[in-house]
mmCIF file of C-alpha atoms and ligand atoms in Angstrom:
data_model
loop_
_atom_site.group_PDB
_atom_site.id
_atom_site.type_symbol
_atom_site.label_atom_id
_atom_site.label_comp_id
_atom_site.label_asym_id
_atom_site.label_seq_id
_atom_site.Cartn_x
_atom_site.Cartn_y
_atom_site.Cartn_z
ATOM 1 C CA MET O 645 65.562 52.050 50.474
ATOM 2 C CA LYS O 646 66.982 54.263 47.646
ATOM 3 C CA ILE O 647 70.391 55.760 46.292
ATOM 4 C CA GLU O 648 69.487 59.439 47.410
ATOM 5 C CA ASN O 649 69.483 57.681 51.062
ATOM 6 C CA VAL O 650 72.853 55.893 50.631
ATOM 7 C CA LEU O 651 74.234 59.427 50.012
ATOM 8 C CA ARG O 652 72.388 60.970 52.304
ATOM 9 C CA GLU O 653 73.512 57.554 54.803
ATOM 10 C CA ILE O 654 77.133 58.163 54.351
ATOM 11 C CA GLU O 655 76.765 62.244 55.000
ATOM 12 C CA ALA O 656 75.677 61.006 58.231
ATOM 13 C CA ARG O 657 78.353 58.995 58.406
ATOM 14 C CA GLU O 658 81.230 61.448 58.294
ATOM 15 C CA ASP O 659 82.400 60.924 61.358
ATOM 16 C CA GLU O 660 83.398 57.123 60.847
ATOM 17 C CA ILE O 661 84.872 57.745 57.943
ATOM 18 C CA VAL O 662 86.823 60.617 59.831
ATOM 19 C CA ALA O 663 87.303 57.836 62.748
ATOM 20 C CA LEU O 664 88.663 54.857 60.652
ATOM 21 C CA THR O 665 91.409 57.780 58.527
ATOM 22 C CA GLN O 666 92.452 58.179 62.581
ATOM 23 C CA ASP O 667 93.631 54.477 63.156
ATOM 24 C CA LEU O 668 94.689 53.496 60.455
ATOM 25 C CA ILE O 669 97.008 56.610 60.290
ATOM 26 C CA ARG O 670 97.578 55.388 63.859
ATOM 27 C CA PHE O 671 99.483 52.053 62.316
ATOM 28 C CA PRO O 672 102.780 53.547 61.522
ATOM 29 C CA THR O 673 103.128 51.299 58.238
ATOM 30 C CA ILE O 674 106.350 53.159 56.794
ATOM 31 C CA ASN O 675 108.061 51.569 53.907
ATOM 32 C CA PRO O 676 110.386 50.658 53.832
ATOM 33 C CA PRO O 677 111.196 49.062 56.301
ATOM 34 C CA GLY O 678 107.281 47.575 55.994
ATOM 35 C CA GLU O 679 106.267 48.653 59.676
ATOM 36 C CA ALA O 680 103.190 47.346 61.359
ATOM 37 C CA TYR O 681 101.620 45.471 57.818
ATOM 38 C CA GLN O 682 100.457 43.627 60.402
ATOM 39 C CA PRO O 683 98.641 44.420 62.675
ATOM 40 C CA CYS O 684 96.922 46.497 59.930
ATOM 41 C CA ALA O 685 95.682 44.282 57.805
ATOM 42 C CA GLU O 686 94.576 42.318 60.493
ATOM 43 C CA PHE O 687 92.710 45.612 61.916
ATOM 44 C CA LEU O 688 91.019 45.643 58.509
ATOM 45 C CA GLY O 689 90.308 41.884 57.820
ATOM 46 C CA ALA O 690 88.550 42.120 61.377
ATOM 47 C CA ARG O 691 86.430 44.543 61.243
ATOM 48 C CA LEU O 692 85.221 43.392 57.924
ATOM 49 C CA LYS O 693 84.849 40.043 58.901
ATOM 50 C CA ARG O 694 82.190 41.756 61.121
ATOM 51 C CA ARG O 695 80.276 42.964 58.544
ATOM 52 C CA GLY O 696 79.664 40.351 56.911
ATOM 53 C CA PHE O 697 83.069 39.530 53.913
ATOM 54 C CA GLU O 698 85.515 36.361 53.281
ATOM 55 C CA VAL O 699 88.352 37.818 54.780
ATOM 56 C CA GLU O 700 91.587 35.915 53.696
ATOM 57 C CA TYR O 701 95.176 37.488 54.411
ATOM 58 C CA VAL O 702 97.889 36.812 51.387
ATOM 59 C CA ARG O 703 101.482 36.794 52.472
ATOM 60 C CA ALA O 704 103.814 37.639 49.704
ATOM 61 C CA GLU O 705 106.985 35.544 50.415
ATOM 62 C CA GLY O 706 109.672 35.880 48.943
ATOM 63 C CA ALA O 707 109.002 38.666 47.658
ATOM 64 C CA PRO O 708 111.061 41.975 47.799
ATOM 65 C CA GLY O 709 111.958 42.934 51.557
ATOM 66 C CA ASP O 710 109.445 39.686 53.329
ATOM 67 C CA SER O 711 111.426 38.565 56.876
ATOM 68 C CA ASP O 712 109.538 37.099 59.895
ATOM 69 C CA LYS O 713 110.874 40.648 61.440
ATOM 70 C CA TYR O 714 108.435 42.381 58.616
ATOM 71 C CA PRO O 715 106.573 40.247 56.856
ATOM 72 C CA ARG O 716 104.110 41.476 54.136
ATOM 73 C CA ILE O 717 101.015 40.604 54.391
ATOM 74 C CA ASN O 718 97.210 41.379 52.440
ATOM 75 C CA VAL O 719 94.256 41.350 52.938
ATOM 76 C CA VAL O 720 91.055 40.651 51.034
ATOM 77 C CA ALA O 721 88.028 40.590 51.944
ATOM 78 C CA ARG O 722 84.670 39.887 49.223
ATOM 79 C CA ARG O 723 81.526 40.037 49.740
ATOM 80 C CA GLU O 724 79.039 37.963 47.194
ATOM 81 C CA GLY O 725 75.888 39.438 47.097
ATOM 82 C CA LYS O 726 71.731 38.340 46.791
ATOM 83 C CA ARG O 727 72.820 37.063 42.898
ATOM 84 C CA PRO O 728 75.912 36.931 40.868
ATOM 85 C CA GLY O 729 76.541 39.217 38.973
ATOM 86 C CA PRO O 730 80.235 41.374 38.152
ATOM 87 C CA CYS O 731 82.565 42.354 40.883
ATOM 88 C CA VAL O 732 83.840 45.723 41.482
ATOM 89 C CA HIS O 733 86.892 45.651 44.247
ATOM 90 C CA PHE O 734 88.354 48.546 46.460
ATOM 91 C CA ASN O 735 91.740 47.818 46.168
ATOM 92 C CA GLY O 736 94.036 50.993 49.178
ATOM 93 C CA HIS O 737 97.797 50.084 49.681
ATOM 94 C CA LEU O 738 99.022 50.243 53.840
ATOM 95 C CA ASP O 739 102.510 51.728 53.467
ATOM 96 C CA VAL O 740 103.005 54.771 53.862
ATOM 97 C CA VAL O 741 106.410 56.349 52.829
ATOM 98 C CA GLN O 742 108.787 57.829 55.330
ATOM 99 C CA THR O 743 107.683 60.644 57.773
ATOM 100 C CA GLY O 744 110.736 62.658 56.701
ATOM 101 C CA ALA O 745 110.800 66.515 58.416
ATOM 102 C CA GLY O 746 109.599 70.332 58.629
ATOM 103 C CA TRP O 747 106.433 67.662 60.655
ATOM 104 C CA THR O 748 104.233 70.340 63.164
ATOM 105 C CA LEU O 749 102.076 67.973 64.324
ATOM 106 C CA ASP O 750 102.458 64.409 65.085
ATOM 107 C CA PRO O 751 102.567 62.407 61.552
ATOM 108 C CA PHE O 752 100.754 59.677 63.164
ATOM 109 C CA ALA O 753 98.290 60.928 65.565
ATOM 110 C CA GLY O 754 95.565 61.267 63.680
ATOM 111 C CA ILE O 755 94.880 65.329 64.722
ATOM 112 C CA VAL O 756 91.673 66.702 63.297
ATOM 113 C CA LYS O 757 91.501 70.095 62.883
ATOM 114 C CA ASP O 758 90.040 72.608 60.770
ATOM 115 C CA GLY O 759 87.822 69.644 58.680
ATOM 116 C CA LYS O 760 90.896 67.605 58.225
ATOM 117 C CA VAL O 761 92.435 64.397 59.508
ATOM 118 C CA TYR O 762 97.067 64.697 59.574
ATOM 119 C CA GLY O 763 99.171 61.863 59.350
ATOM 120 C CA ARG O 764 101.624 60.248 57.481
ATOM 121 C CA GLY O 765 99.468 58.295 54.732
ATOM 122 C CA ALA O 766 96.244 60.845 55.309
ATOM 123 C CA CYS O 767 96.192 61.666 51.286
ATOM 124 C CA ASP O 768 98.228 59.089 49.973
ATOM 125 C CA MET O 769 96.287 56.904 50.996
ATOM 126 C CA LYS O 770 94.142 56.090 53.744
ATOM 127 C CA GLY O 771 91.677 58.606 53.853
ATOM 128 C CA GLY O 772 91.021 57.446 50.391
ATOM 129 C CA LEU O 773 91.331 53.497 51.822
ATOM 130 C CA ALA O 774 88.589 54.638 54.408
ATOM 131 C CA ALA O 775 86.173 56.606 52.844
ATOM 132 C CA ALA O 776 86.078 53.801 50.314
ATOM 133 C CA ILE O 777 85.377 50.952 53.309
ATOM 134 C CA VAL O 778 82.418 53.406 54.832
ATOM 135 C CA ALA O 779 81.285 53.674 51.052
ATOM 136 C CA VAL O 780 80.269 49.523 51.207
ATOM 137 C CA GLU O 781 78.996 49.229 54.321
ATOM 138 C CA ALA O 782 77.060 51.764 53.796
ATOM 139 C CA LEU O 783 75.364 50.108 50.530
ATOM 140 C CA ILE O 784 75.094 46.464 51.945
ATOM 141 C CA ASP O 785 73.913 48.502 54.888
ATOM 142 C CA SER O 786 71.379 49.598 52.289
ATOM 143 C CA GLY O 787 68.810 46.734 51.583
ATOM 144 C CA LEU O 788 69.552 47.928 48.375
ATOM 145 C CA GLU O 789 70.028 43.776 47.542
ATOM 146 C CA LEU O 790 72.626 44.637 44.508
ATOM 147 C CA PRO O 791 74.048 41.608 42.901
ATOM 148 C CA GLY O 792 77.114 40.562 42.258
ATOM 149 C CA ALA O 793 80.555 41.036 44.874
ATOM 150 C CA LEU O 794 81.796 43.924 46.725
ATOM 151 C CA GLU O 795 85.864 43.333 47.288
ATOM 152 C CA ILE O 796 88.489 44.582 49.305
ATOM 153 C CA SER O 797 91.537 45.284 50.057
ATOM 154 C CA GLY O 798 93.839 46.466 51.778
ATOM 155 C CA THR O 799 97.696 45.604 50.002
ATOM 156 C CA VAL O 800 100.969 46.060 50.836
ATOM 157 C CA ASP O 801 105.089 47.894 49.449
ATOM 158 C CA GLU O 802 102.537 49.881 46.848
ATOM 159 C CA GLU O 803 105.328 52.819 47.218
ATOM 160 C CA SER O 804 107.822 50.398 47.101
ATOM 161 C CA GLY O 805 106.906 48.661 43.715
ATOM 162 C CA GLY O 806 104.413 46.154 44.146
ATOM 163 C CA TYR O 807 105.801 43.376 44.184
ATOM 164 C CA GLY O 808 104.578 42.783 48.074
ATOM 165 C CA GLY O 809 101.555 43.357 47.274
ATOM 166 C CA VAL O 810 98.695 43.526 44.126
ATOM 167 C CA ALA O 811 101.709 42.278 41.132
ATOM 168 C CA TYR O 812 102.005 38.937 43.622
ATOM 169 C CA LEU O 813 98.109 38.794 44.055
ATOM 170 C CA ALA O 814 98.178 39.563 40.244
ATOM 171 C CA GLU O 815 100.090 37.030 39.218
ATOM 172 C CA ARG O 816 97.756 34.364 41.730
ATOM 173 C CA GLY O 817 95.002 35.566 40.021
ATOM 174 C CA TRP O 818 93.101 38.332 42.402
ATOM 175 C CA PHE O 819 92.949 40.582 40.306
ATOM 176 C CA SER O 820 91.433 38.454 36.796
ATOM 177 C CA ASN O 821 88.682 37.852 35.540
ATOM 178 C CA PRO O 822 86.468 36.403 36.146
ATOM 179 C CA ARG O 823 86.904 37.306 39.568
ATOM 180 C CA VAL O 824 86.728 41.039 39.684
ATOM 181 C CA ASP O 825 85.224 43.157 36.783
ATOM 182 C CA HIS O 826 85.803 46.701 37.783
ATOM 183 C CA VAL O 827 88.715 47.943 40.006
ATOM 184 C CA ILE O 828 89.240 51.740 41.533
ATOM 185 C CA ILE O 829 91.946 52.778 43.811
ATOM 186 C CA PRO O 830 91.015 55.433 46.334
ATOM 187 C CA GLU O 831 95.133 56.855 45.163
ATOM 188 C CA PRO O 832 94.981 60.297 45.556
ATOM 189 C CA LEU O 833 94.105 62.149 42.394
ATOM 190 C CA ASN O 834 91.287 64.649 43.488
ATOM 191 C CA VAL O 835 87.855 64.175 44.401
ATOM 192 C CA ASP O 836 86.215 65.831 40.964
ATOM 193 C CA ARG O 837 88.772 63.822 38.562
ATOM 194 C CA VAL O 838 89.071 60.399 37.639
ATOM 195 C CA CYS O 839 92.351 58.920 36.678
ATOM 196 C CA ILE O 840 92.493 56.478 34.092
ATOM 197 C CA GLY O 841 96.446 55.945 34.060
ATOM 198 C CA HIS O 842 99.856 56.921 34.211
ATOM 199 C CA ARG O 843 103.513 57.409 32.685
ATOM 200 C CA GLY O 844 106.023 55.028 32.659
ATOM 201 C CA VAL O 845 108.988 54.545 34.076
ATOM 202 C CA TRP O 846 112.208 53.846 33.889
ATOM 203 C CA TRP O 847 115.275 54.786 36.108
ATOM 204 C CA ALA O 848 119.372 53.756 35.262
ATOM 205 C CA GLU O 849 122.583 53.952 36.912
ATOM 206 C CA ILE O 850 124.884 55.654 34.193
ATOM 207 C CA GLU O 851 129.253 55.448 35.392
ATOM 208 C CA THR O 852 131.943 57.083 33.109
ATOM 209 C CA LEU O 853 135.350 55.992 33.716
ATOM 210 C CA GLY O 854 138.541 58.139 33.635
ATOM 211 C CA ARG O 855 142.658 56.752 35.279
ATOM 212 C CA ILE O 856 143.430 57.910 38.132
ATOM 213 C CA ALA O 857 146.243 59.887 38.895
ATOM 214 C CA HIS O 858 147.502 62.642 41.518
ATOM 215 C CA GLY O 859 145.860 65.412 41.453
ATOM 216 C CA SER O 860 148.186 68.068 40.994
ATOM 217 C CA MET O 861 148.882 66.715 38.097
ATOM 218 C CA PRO O 862 145.844 66.319 36.181
ATOM 219 C CA PHE O 863 147.007 65.929 33.285
ATOM 220 C CA LEU O 864 148.677 62.469 33.768
ATOM 221 C CA GLY O 865 145.414 60.875 34.136
ATOM 222 C CA ASP O 866 142.145 61.362 32.445
ATOM 223 C CA SER O 867 139.068 62.489 34.787
ATOM 224 C CA ALA O 868 135.587 60.105 35.023
ATOM 225 C CA ILE O 869 133.959 63.923 36.262
ATOM 226 C CA ARG O 870 134.955 65.563 33.013
ATOM 227 C CA HIS O 871 133.794 63.111 31.454
ATOM 228 C CA MET O 872 130.291 62.802 33.145
ATOM 229 C CA THR O 873 129.618 66.613 32.483
ATOM 230 C CA ALA O 874 130.319 65.722 28.669
ATOM 231 C CA VAL O 875 127.393 64.168 28.956
ATOM 232 C CA LEU O 876 125.229 66.157 31.113
ATOM 233 C CA GLU O 877 126.441 68.831 28.070
ATOM 234 C CA LYS O 878 124.721 66.144 25.599
ATOM 235 C CA PHE O 879 121.283 66.553 28.413
ATOM 236 C CA GLU O 880 121.118 70.245 28.791
ATOM 237 C CA HIS O 881 121.618 70.722 24.569
ATOM 238 C CA GLU O 882 120.429 67.821 23.202
ATOM 239 C CA LEU O 883 117.782 64.972 25.658
ATOM 240 C CA TYR O 884 116.444 67.956 27.526
ATOM 241 C CA PRO O 885 115.107 70.175 24.032
ATOM 242 C CA ALA O 886 114.000 66.646 22.799
ATOM 243 C CA LEU O 887 112.372 65.194 25.347
ATOM 244 C CA ALA O 888 110.575 68.913 26.293
ATOM 245 C CA ALA O 889 108.775 68.203 22.338
ATOM 246 C CA ARG O 890 107.597 65.894 22.535
ATOM 247 C CA HIS O 891 103.794 65.943 23.963
ATOM 248 C CA SER O 892 101.575 63.406 25.043
ATOM 249 C CA ASP O 893 97.331 62.666 24.609
ATOM 250 C CA MET O 894 97.482 61.713 27.733
ATOM 251 C CA PRO O 895 95.997 63.893 29.559
ATOM 252 C CA VAL O 896 98.904 63.913 32.535
ATOM 253 C CA VAL O 897 98.411 65.865 34.771
ATOM 254 C CA PRO O 898 99.681 69.057 36.280
ATOM 255 C CA ASP O 899 100.951 69.968 33.213
ATOM 256 C CA GLY O 900 104.945 69.785 32.923
ATOM 257 C CA ALA O 901 103.844 66.205 33.377
ATOM 258 C CA ARG O 902 103.151 66.385 29.650
ATOM 259 C CA GLN O 903 105.356 65.432 28.629
ATOM 260 C CA SER O 904 108.661 63.250 28.693
ATOM 261 C CA THR O 905 110.524 63.596 31.423
ATOM 262 C CA MET O 906 113.807 62.893 33.529
ATOM 263 C CA ASN O 907 115.310 63.962 36.507
ATOM 264 C CA ILE O 908 119.474 63.659 37.435
ATOM 265 C CA ASN O 909 118.315 61.399 41.150
ATOM 266 C CA SER O 910 122.437 62.049 41.714
ATOM 267 C CA VAL O 911 125.675 62.103 40.646
ATOM 268 C CA HIS O 912 128.564 61.015 42.757
ATOM 269 C CA GLY O 913 132.266 60.830 41.598
ATOM 270 C CA GLY O 914 135.779 60.899 42.709
ATOM 271 C CA GLU O 915 135.774 61.206 46.263
ATOM 272 C CA ALA O 916 133.332 58.780 48.744
ATOM 273 C CA GLU O 917 131.798 61.646 50.412
ATOM 274 C CA SER O 918 131.789 60.224 53.755
ATOM 275 C CA PHE O 919 135.453 60.541 54.607
ATOM 276 C CA GLU O 920 136.988 62.505 58.200
ATOM 277 C CA GLY O 921 139.689 64.982 57.597
ATOM 278 C CA LEU O 922 141.196 66.280 55.135
ATOM 279 C CA PRO O 923 140.527 64.640 51.106
ATOM 280 C CA ALA O 924 142.941 63.579 48.953
ATOM 281 C CA PRO O 925 144.404 65.318 45.613
ATOM 282 C CA CYS O 926 143.414 62.150 43.533
ATOM 283 C CA VAL O 927 141.766 62.342 39.477
ATOM 284 C CA ALA O 928 138.523 60.450 39.584
ATOM 285 C CA ASP O 929 138.470 56.885 38.031
ATOM 286 C CA SER O 930 134.537 57.026 38.338
ATOM 287 C CA CYS O 931 131.258 58.968 38.179
ATOM 288 C CA ARG O 932 127.848 58.154 38.782
ATOM 289 C CA MET O 933 124.679 58.990 37.778
ATOM 290 C CA VAL O 934 121.240 57.982 38.114
ATOM 291 C CA ILE O 935 118.157 58.399 35.397
ATOM 292 C CA ASP O 936 114.631 58.465 36.162
ATOM 293 C CA ARG O 937 113.374 58.959 32.889
ATOM 294 C CA ARG O 938 109.213 59.177 33.118
ATOM 295 C CA PHE O 939 107.789 58.506 29.862
ATOM 296 C CA LEU O 940 104.723 58.328 27.871
ATOM 297 C CA ILE O 941 102.456 56.069 25.824
ATOM 298 C CA GLU O 942 103.856 56.950 22.909
ATOM 299 C CA GLU O 943 107.313 55.926 23.418
ATOM 300 C CA ALA O 944 108.494 52.356 23.223
ATOM 301 C CA LEU O 945 110.781 52.102 26.257
ATOM 302 C CA SER O 946 113.256 50.133 23.649
ATOM 303 C CA SER O 947 114.256 53.443 22.531
ATOM 304 C CA VAL O 948 113.518 55.768 25.599
ATOM 305 C CA GLN O 949 117.400 53.751 26.693
ATOM 306 C CA ALA O 950 118.261 53.930 22.748
ATOM 307 C CA GLU O 951 118.380 57.932 23.400
ATOM 308 C CA VAL O 952 120.578 57.971 25.755
ATOM 309 C CA LYS O 953 122.108 54.327 24.733
ATOM 310 C CA ASP O 954 123.521 56.691 21.777
ATOM 311 C CA ILE O 955 124.594 60.046 23.003
ATOM 312 C CA LEU O 956 126.059 57.942 25.007
ATOM 313 C CA ASP O 957 127.145 55.712 21.702
ATOM 314 C CA ARG O 958 128.719 59.227 20.326
ATOM 315 C CA LEU O 959 130.551 60.577 23.326
ATOM 316 C CA ALA O 960 133.034 56.699 22.837
ATOM 317 C CA ARG O 961 133.205 57.603 19.631
ATOM 318 C CA ASP O 962 133.820 61.905 19.484
ATOM 319 C CA ARG O 963 135.975 62.634 22.443
ATOM 320 C CA PRO O 964 138.809 60.954 23.751
ATOM 321 C CA GLY O 965 138.798 58.730 26.313
ATOM 322 C CA PHE O 966 135.341 58.341 27.045
ATOM 323 C CA ARG O 967 134.508 55.474 28.603
ATOM 324 C CA TYR O 968 131.085 54.611 30.022
ATOM 325 C CA LYS O 969 129.094 51.308 30.530
ATOM 326 C CA MET O 970 125.225 51.383 31.423
ATOM 327 C CA ARG O 971 123.009 49.470 33.973
ATOM 328 C CA ASP O 972 118.771 49.379 34.056
ATOM 329 C CA LEU O 973 117.592 49.626 38.006
ATOM 330 C CA PHE O 974 113.833 49.319 36.997
ATOM 331 C CA SER O 975 111.210 50.225 34.574
ATOM 332 C CA VAL O 976 107.097 50.192 34.381
ATOM 333 C CA GLN O 977 105.386 50.179 31.397
ATOM 334 C CA PRO O 978 102.789 53.088 31.306
ATOM 335 C CA THR O 979 99.198 51.865 31.343
ATOM 336 C CA MET O 980 95.750 53.758 30.067
ATOM 337 C CA ALA O 981 92.587 52.062 30.709
ATOM 338 C CA ASP O 982 89.609 52.829 28.189
ATOM 339 C CA ARG O 983 87.421 56.366 29.957
ATOM 340 C CA ASN O 984 84.433 55.348 28.051
ATOM 341 C CA GLY O 985 84.987 51.705 29.363
ATOM 342 C CA PRO O 986 82.658 50.695 32.679
ATOM 343 C CA VAL O 987 84.206 51.860 35.240
ATOM 344 C CA ALA O 988 85.733 55.092 33.507
ATOM 345 C CA SER O 989 82.088 56.675 32.789
ATOM 346 C CA ALA O 990 80.956 54.794 35.595
ATOM 347 C CA THR O 991 82.773 57.523 38.227
ATOM 348 C CA ALA O 992 82.646 60.397 36.297
ATOM 349 C CA GLN O 993 79.243 60.069 36.037
ATOM 350 C CA ALA O 994 78.922 60.016 39.279
ATOM 351 C CA VAL O 995 81.302 62.430 40.927
ATOM 352 C CA GLN O 996 79.071 65.026 38.172
ATOM 353 C CA ASP O 997 76.031 63.943 40.635
ATOM 354 C CA VAL O 998 77.090 63.833 43.611
ATOM 355 C CA LEU O 999 79.683 67.507 43.022
ATOM 356 C CA GLY O 1000 77.636 69.114 40.362
ATOM 357 C CA ARG O 1001 80.152 69.725 38.135
ATOM 358 C CA GLU O 1002 81.721 67.456 34.890
ATOM 359 C CA ALA O 1003 84.581 65.444 36.398
ATOM 360 C CA LYS O 1004 88.613 65.656 34.471
ATOM 361 C CA ILE O 1005 89.758 62.763 33.038
ATOM 362 C CA VAL O 1006 93.521 62.864 34.276
ATOM 363 C CA CYS O 1007 96.710 60.311 34.482
ATOM 364 C CA SER O 1008 98.939 60.741 36.902
ATOM 365 C CA PRO O 1009 102.971 62.065 36.541
ATOM 366 C CA GLY O 1010 104.074 58.367 38.552
ATOM 367 C CA THR O 1011 103.158 54.347 38.580
ATOM 368 C CA TYR O 1012 100.202 53.073 41.032
ATOM 369 C CA ASP O 1013 99.324 50.511 42.042
ATOM 370 C CA GLN O 1014 97.551 50.426 38.342
ATOM 371 C CA LYS O 1015 100.070 48.946 36.430
ATOM 372 C CA HIS O 1016 99.682 45.185 37.941
ATOM 373 C CA VAL O 1017 96.349 45.256 37.112
ATOM 374 C CA ASP O 1018 96.599 45.820 34.149
ATOM 375 C CA ARG O 1019 99.569 43.702 33.244
ATOM 376 C CA ILE O 1020 99.395 41.038 35.638
ATOM 377 C CA GLY O 1021 96.509 39.883 36.233
ATOM 378 C CA LYS O 1022 94.802 40.991 32.391
ATOM 379 C CA LEU O 1023 92.097 43.412 33.851
ATOM 380 C CA LYS O 1024 90.868 46.927 31.594
ATOM 381 C CA ASP O 1025 89.595 48.274 33.685
ATOM 382 C CA CYS O 1026 90.814 49.624 35.879
ATOM 383 C CA ILE O 1027 90.618 53.677 37.210
ATOM 384 C CA ALA O 1028 91.862 56.208 40.562
ATOM 385 C CA TYR O 1029 89.808 58.271 41.913
ATOM 386 C CA GLY O 1030 90.555 59.180 45.311
ATOM 387 C CA PRO O 1031 89.500 62.558 47.476
ATOM 388 C CA GLY O 1032 93.065 64.161 49.030
ATOM 389 C CA VAL O 1033 94.979 66.586 46.536
ATOM 390 C CA LEU O 1034 97.060 65.044 44.606
ATOM 391 C CA ASP O 1035 100.439 67.123 45.936
ATOM 392 C CA LEU O 1036 100.459 66.960 49.176
ATOM 393 C CA ALA O 1037 101.766 62.923 49.087
ATOM 394 C CA HIS O 1038 104.333 62.570 50.586
ATOM 395 C CA ARG O 1039 105.203 66.155 52.045
ATOM 396 C CA PRO O 1040 105.297 66.959 55.437
ATOM 397 C CA ASP O 1041 101.936 67.721 57.702
ATOM 398 C CA GLU O 1042 99.748 65.027 54.976
ATOM 399 C CA TRP O 1043 96.311 65.564 55.843
ATOM 400 C CA VAL O 1044 93.240 64.743 53.849
ATOM 401 C CA GLY O 1045 90.353 67.190 53.809
ATOM 402 C CA ILE O 1046 86.416 66.406 55.161
ATOM 403 C CA ASN O 1047 84.385 66.871 53.216
ATOM 404 C CA ASP O 1048 86.176 65.478 49.743
ATOM 405 C CA MET O 1049 85.936 62.354 52.256
ATOM 406 C CA VAL O 1050 82.252 62.158 52.229
ATOM 407 C CA ASP O 1051 82.055 63.800 48.336
ATOM 408 C CA SER O 1052 85.070 60.767 47.033
ATOM 409 C CA ALA O 1053 82.475 57.883 49.597
ATOM 410 C CA LYS O 1054 79.580 59.383 47.450
ATOM 411 C CA VAL O 1055 81.018 58.794 44.269
ATOM 412 C CA MET O 1056 82.368 55.366 45.012
ATOM 413 C CA ALA O 1057 78.928 54.075 46.364
ATOM 414 C CA LEU O 1058 77.127 55.323 42.826
ATOM 415 C CA ALA O 1059 79.996 54.344 40.851
ATOM 416 C CA ALA O 1060 79.473 50.943 42.147
ATOM 417 C CA VAL O 1061 76.508 50.349 42.079
ATOM 418 C CA ASN O 1062 76.488 52.038 38.616
ATOM 419 C CA LEU O 1063 78.286 49.105 37.357
ATOM 420 C CA LEU O 1064 76.975 46.444 39.651
ATOM 421 C CA THR O 1065 73.490 46.593 38.333
ATOM 422 C CA ARG O 1066 74.448 47.408 34.197
ATOM 423 C CA GLY O 1067 74.795 43.337 33.946
ATOM 424 C CA PRO O 1068 77.611 41.198 34.514
ATOM 425 C CA GLY O 1069 81.254 42.194 33.238
HETATM 426 ZN ZN1 LIG Y 220 100.169 56.423 46.986
#
């Protein structure tokens, strides 16, 4: 069978892509806490086993959140070709974030309407995983007798950092050479874009300290909230302008994310938020802020941290009574694959062939599991490519376009053929 016939076959399997997406959405794999991971993984494993895959289930014992009630179950399926060759791996995360408010339809029914499948995870990223699976199945059925191996994994906990999913597997060699050569993660980055990496992340908590006193005589105490105001003022006038001026060579989308950014996740000082009745008159002796700093591949984590610490240290020197504590909460290094590497160039070429327009090479504003494949698995040839629309991820009435899923399945099939037949990885 020729490759054109494979593409026609994928078109003919549109209903199958839709049905598989619906099936996946109907498992409410909400994370946290990690609902329905096991039945969802077993559903995929059973399907792939019927197609001749060797299927393994890997529970991330001891990973954050793993328990008998909420086991972190991953599924990895591998199918060897007729002769030796490289391995192309498609990885999708099974978990979804909570639904949140504002839905106008059932988030776990898999409703199809106006050429779209709706539901939590439709776009991020069960639609992409379904497209990858049907693409691989069409290749297997085509009789093309491809060399090498095809792998598909359904992994968990991506939304909470991936430690019970791709990180756990990568630590045990599942995402390393020689087992795997090329990885495509069908995250929702839009059907005509090839995503080669993402920015770094640093979360930290800053606490300013004061001295409690009666609220009618605040001059007898020292307000931690006013000290935090001084921090915020420095952020506004020094840090934010500095971040905005720092541009990356990484092609991050959307444009606003092509610079360093920082979100103030929360600020809280003084009287606890949950009290009944009226508050008591007190000067705040503590104020805490959580920051979410996204940094560029050109920046080092240590300098990102030092920049904030420097502001706090200068305040401690210049502002009477200023005392603070800073605590690192979490960090992720930026990652970027070679845009001319095998998987990025094969996928970009496939986008051109299927859609008739040039693929955009982009980086993601937020992180996803590529970091673990790169840092832990030491496998650089990894990208994200998938059918969902990035802006819809985590929103109410999330959907994925049926035409986009079919197109992306064709792109993934073409890219896989190219990668498997170009010789050893
Ligand atoms: Zn995702």
